[in-house]
Short mmCIF file of C-alpha atoms in Angstrom, two decimals:
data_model
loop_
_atom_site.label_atom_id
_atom_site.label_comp_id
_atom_site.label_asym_id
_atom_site.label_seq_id
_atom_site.Cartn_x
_atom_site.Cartn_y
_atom_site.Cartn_z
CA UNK A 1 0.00 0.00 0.00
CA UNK A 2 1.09 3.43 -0.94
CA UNK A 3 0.77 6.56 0.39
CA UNK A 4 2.64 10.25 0.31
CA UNK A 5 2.32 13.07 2.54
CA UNK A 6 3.27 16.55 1.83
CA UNK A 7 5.42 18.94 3.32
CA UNK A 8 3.48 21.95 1.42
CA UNK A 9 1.99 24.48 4.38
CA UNK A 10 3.09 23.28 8.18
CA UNK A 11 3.75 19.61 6.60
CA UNK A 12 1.20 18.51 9.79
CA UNK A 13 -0.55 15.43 9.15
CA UNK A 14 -3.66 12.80 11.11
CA UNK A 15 -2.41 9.90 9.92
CA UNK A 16 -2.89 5.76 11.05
CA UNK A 17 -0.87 2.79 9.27
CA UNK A 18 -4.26 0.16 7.96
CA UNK A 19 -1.58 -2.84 8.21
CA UNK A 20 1.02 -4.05 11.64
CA UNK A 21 4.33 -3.02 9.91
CA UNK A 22 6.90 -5.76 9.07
CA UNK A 23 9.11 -3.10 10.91
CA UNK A 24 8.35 -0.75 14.11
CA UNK A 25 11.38 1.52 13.39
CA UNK A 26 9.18 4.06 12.53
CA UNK A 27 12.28 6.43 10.90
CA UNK A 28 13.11 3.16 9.19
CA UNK A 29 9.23 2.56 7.97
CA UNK A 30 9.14 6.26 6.70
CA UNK A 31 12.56 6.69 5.72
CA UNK A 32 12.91 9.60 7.65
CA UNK A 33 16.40 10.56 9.92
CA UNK A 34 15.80 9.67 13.25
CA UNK A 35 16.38 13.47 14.14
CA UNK A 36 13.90 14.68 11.99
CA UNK A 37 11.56 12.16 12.30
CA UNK A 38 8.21 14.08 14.34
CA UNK A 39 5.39 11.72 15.25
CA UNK A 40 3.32 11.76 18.36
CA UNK A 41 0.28 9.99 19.72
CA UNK A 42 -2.27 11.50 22.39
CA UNK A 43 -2.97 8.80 24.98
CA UNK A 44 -5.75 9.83 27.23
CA UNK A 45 -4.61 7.30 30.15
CA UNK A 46 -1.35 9.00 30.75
CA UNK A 47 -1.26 10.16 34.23
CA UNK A 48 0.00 14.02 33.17
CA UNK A 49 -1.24 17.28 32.00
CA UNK A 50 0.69 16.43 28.80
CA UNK A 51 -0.78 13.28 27.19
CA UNK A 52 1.15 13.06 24.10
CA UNK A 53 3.53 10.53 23.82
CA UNK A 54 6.61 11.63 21.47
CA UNK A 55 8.08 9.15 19.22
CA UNK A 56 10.24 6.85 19.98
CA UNK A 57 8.24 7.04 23.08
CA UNK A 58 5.20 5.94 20.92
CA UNK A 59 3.73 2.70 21.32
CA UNK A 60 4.28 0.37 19.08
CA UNK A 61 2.53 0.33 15.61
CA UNK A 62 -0.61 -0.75 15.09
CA UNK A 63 -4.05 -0.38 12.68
CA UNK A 64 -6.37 1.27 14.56
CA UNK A 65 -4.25 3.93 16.26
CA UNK A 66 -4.12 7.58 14.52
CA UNK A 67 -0.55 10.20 14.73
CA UNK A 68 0.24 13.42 14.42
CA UNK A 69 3.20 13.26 11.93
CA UNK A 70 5.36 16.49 10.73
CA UNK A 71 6.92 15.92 7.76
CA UNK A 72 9.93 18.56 6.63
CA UNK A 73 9.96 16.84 2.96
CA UNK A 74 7.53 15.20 1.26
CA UNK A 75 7.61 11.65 2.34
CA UNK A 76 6.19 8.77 -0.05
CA UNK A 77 5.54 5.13 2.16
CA UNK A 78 5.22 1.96 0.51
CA UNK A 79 3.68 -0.05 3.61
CA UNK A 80 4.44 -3.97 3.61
CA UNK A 81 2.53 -5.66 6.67
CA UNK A 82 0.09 -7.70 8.00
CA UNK A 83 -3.78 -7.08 7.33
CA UNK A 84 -6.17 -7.89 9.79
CA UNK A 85 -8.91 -10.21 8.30
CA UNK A 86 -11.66 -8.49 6.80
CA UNK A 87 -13.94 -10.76 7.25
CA UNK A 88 -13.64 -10.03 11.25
CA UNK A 89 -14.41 -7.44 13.29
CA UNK A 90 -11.39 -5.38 14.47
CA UNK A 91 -11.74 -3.54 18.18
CA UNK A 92 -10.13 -0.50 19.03
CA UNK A 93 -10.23 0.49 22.71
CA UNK A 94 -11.05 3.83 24.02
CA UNK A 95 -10.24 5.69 27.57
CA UNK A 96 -12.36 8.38 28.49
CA UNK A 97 -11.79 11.33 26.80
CA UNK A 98 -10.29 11.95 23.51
CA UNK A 99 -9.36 9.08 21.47
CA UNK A 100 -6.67 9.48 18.45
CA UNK A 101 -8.02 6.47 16.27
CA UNK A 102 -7.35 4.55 12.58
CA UNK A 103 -8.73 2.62 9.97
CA UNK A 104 -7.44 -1.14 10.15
CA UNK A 105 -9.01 -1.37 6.21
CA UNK A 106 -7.70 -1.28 3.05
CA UNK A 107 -11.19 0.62 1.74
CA UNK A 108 -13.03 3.35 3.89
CA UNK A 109 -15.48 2.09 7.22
CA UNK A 110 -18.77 4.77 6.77
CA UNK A 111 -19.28 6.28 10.22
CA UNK A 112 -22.59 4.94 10.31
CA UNK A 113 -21.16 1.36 10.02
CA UNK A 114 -19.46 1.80 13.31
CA UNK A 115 -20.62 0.03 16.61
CA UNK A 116 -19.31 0.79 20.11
CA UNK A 117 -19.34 -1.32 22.82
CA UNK A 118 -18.95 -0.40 26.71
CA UNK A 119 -18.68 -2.98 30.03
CA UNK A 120 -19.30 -5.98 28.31
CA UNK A 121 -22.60 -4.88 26.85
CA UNK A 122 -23.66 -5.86 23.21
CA UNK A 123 -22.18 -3.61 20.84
CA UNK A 124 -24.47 -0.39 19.47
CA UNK A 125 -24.74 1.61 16.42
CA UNK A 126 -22.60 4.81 16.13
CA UNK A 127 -25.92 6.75 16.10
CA UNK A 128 -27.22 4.75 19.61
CA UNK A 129 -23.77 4.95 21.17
CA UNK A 130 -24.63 9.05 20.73
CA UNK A 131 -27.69 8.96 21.93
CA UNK A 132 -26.91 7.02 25.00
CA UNK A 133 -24.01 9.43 25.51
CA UNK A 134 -21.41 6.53 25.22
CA UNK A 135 -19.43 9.02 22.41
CA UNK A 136 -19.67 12.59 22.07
CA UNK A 137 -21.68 13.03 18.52
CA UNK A 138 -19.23 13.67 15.82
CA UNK A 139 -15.58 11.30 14.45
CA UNK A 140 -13.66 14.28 13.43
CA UNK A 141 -10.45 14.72 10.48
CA UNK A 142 -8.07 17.80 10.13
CA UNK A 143 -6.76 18.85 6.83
CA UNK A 144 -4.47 22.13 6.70
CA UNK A 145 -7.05 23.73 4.71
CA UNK A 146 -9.68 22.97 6.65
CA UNK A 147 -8.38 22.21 10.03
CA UNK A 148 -11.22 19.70 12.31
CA UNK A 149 -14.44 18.94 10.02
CA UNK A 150 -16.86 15.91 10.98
CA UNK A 151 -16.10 12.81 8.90
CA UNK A 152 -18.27 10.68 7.11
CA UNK A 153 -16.39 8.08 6.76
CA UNK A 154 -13.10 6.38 8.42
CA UNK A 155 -10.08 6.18 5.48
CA UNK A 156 -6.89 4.24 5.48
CA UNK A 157 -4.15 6.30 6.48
CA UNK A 158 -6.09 8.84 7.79
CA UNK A 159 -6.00 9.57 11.60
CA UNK A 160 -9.13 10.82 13.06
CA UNK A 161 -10.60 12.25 17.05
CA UNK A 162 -13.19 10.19 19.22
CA UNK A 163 -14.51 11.64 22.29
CA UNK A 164 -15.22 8.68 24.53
CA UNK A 165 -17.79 9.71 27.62
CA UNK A 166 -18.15 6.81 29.47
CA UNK A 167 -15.95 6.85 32.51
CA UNK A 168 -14.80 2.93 31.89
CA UNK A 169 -13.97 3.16 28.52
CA UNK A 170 -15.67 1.50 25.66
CA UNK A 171 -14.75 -0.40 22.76
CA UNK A 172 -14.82 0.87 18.42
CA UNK A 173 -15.84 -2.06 16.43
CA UNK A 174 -15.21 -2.01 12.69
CA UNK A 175 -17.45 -4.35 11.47
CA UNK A 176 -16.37 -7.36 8.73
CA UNK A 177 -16.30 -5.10 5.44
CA UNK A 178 -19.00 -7.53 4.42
CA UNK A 179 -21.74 -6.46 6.30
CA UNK A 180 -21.10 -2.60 5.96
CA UNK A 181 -22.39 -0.14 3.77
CA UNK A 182 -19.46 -0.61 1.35
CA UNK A 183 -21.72 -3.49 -0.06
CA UNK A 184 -25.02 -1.66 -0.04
CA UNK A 185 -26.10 1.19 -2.26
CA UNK A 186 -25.30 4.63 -1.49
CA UNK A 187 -27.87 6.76 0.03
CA UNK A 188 -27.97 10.31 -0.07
CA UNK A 189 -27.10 11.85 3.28
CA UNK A 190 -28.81 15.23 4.33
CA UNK A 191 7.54 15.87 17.77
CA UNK A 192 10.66 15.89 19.25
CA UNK A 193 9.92 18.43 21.32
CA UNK A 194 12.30 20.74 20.96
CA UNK A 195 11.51 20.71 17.04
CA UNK A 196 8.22 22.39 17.48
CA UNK A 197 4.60 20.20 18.07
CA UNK A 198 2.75 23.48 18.36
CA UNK A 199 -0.20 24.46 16.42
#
């Protein structure tokens, strides 16, 4: 799978990886300089005010999770790994509060086609989860032209925010690709740090 990101503008990118690399060197997997390479992931469980981790202090690489990456060049990835099976669900767990998530597909999840799942209850629509108040209403993407907008759907190699509200957690389900809308019709629908994270 293939993907480039641009340095045009701030070069600031949401991005996820929809495969487990064959690698977690992540300046080897982007072929970035270990001293240029700027990544970070927000981790709501951290116990400070600060709750991103910095890479290499990143966890380790996996579909599902969403990055902040800077890029100073234009970077081009051609990402060899291991895809989940698509005819399975894949869960993505969530702390309480904001949630940096991925796609684990190769083709995009719609939002609607999400289910969430909290203290071992049976998993709920996207739409019921925000009517129970499981999620705050809205999966948002950032783009540098048009910083946070609500998505419609969840893309591969895009990163994306969650707002979990349920104080023990819950659980993102993407469903087997088989039984989501990608199979129906479509309806219409009325860094280091001292290199400078800050937006």
């Amino acid at each position: 799978m293939n993907r480039t990101w641009s340095a045009d503008g701030l070069g600031l990118h949401l991005i996820s990886f929809p495969l487990r690399p064959l690698t977690q060197d992540l300046a080897a997997l982007l072929g970035i300089s270990p001293d240029r390479l700027l990544i970070a992931r927000w981790d709501p469980a951290l116990p400070t005010d600060n709750k991103y981790r910095i890479w290499p202090r990143t966890e380790p690489v996996e579909p599902g999770r969403g990055y902040w990456l800077r890029v100073l060049d234009d970077v081009s990835l051609s990402l060899t790994g291991v895809l989940h099976p698509e005819d399975e669900a894949f869960v993505v767990p969530l702390h309480v509060g904001w949630n940096m998530i991925g796609s684990p597909r190769r083709a995009a999840v719609a939002v609607e086609d999400l289910q969430f799942e909290a203290e071992g209850e049976q998993p709920v629509s996207y739409a019921e989860a925000v009517a129970s108040g499981l999620i705050q209403e809205f999966i948002y993407r950032w783009s540098a032209q048009d910083g946070y907008v609500e998505a419609q759907q969840v893309k591969p190699f895009k990163g994306y925010w969650v707002r979990c509200m349920n104080s023990g957690g819950a659980l993102l389900r993407f469903p087997p690709l088989e039984s989501t809308s990608q199979q129906r019709p479509a309806r219409a629908k009325v860094a280091g740090e001292q290199l400078d994270w800050k937006l």
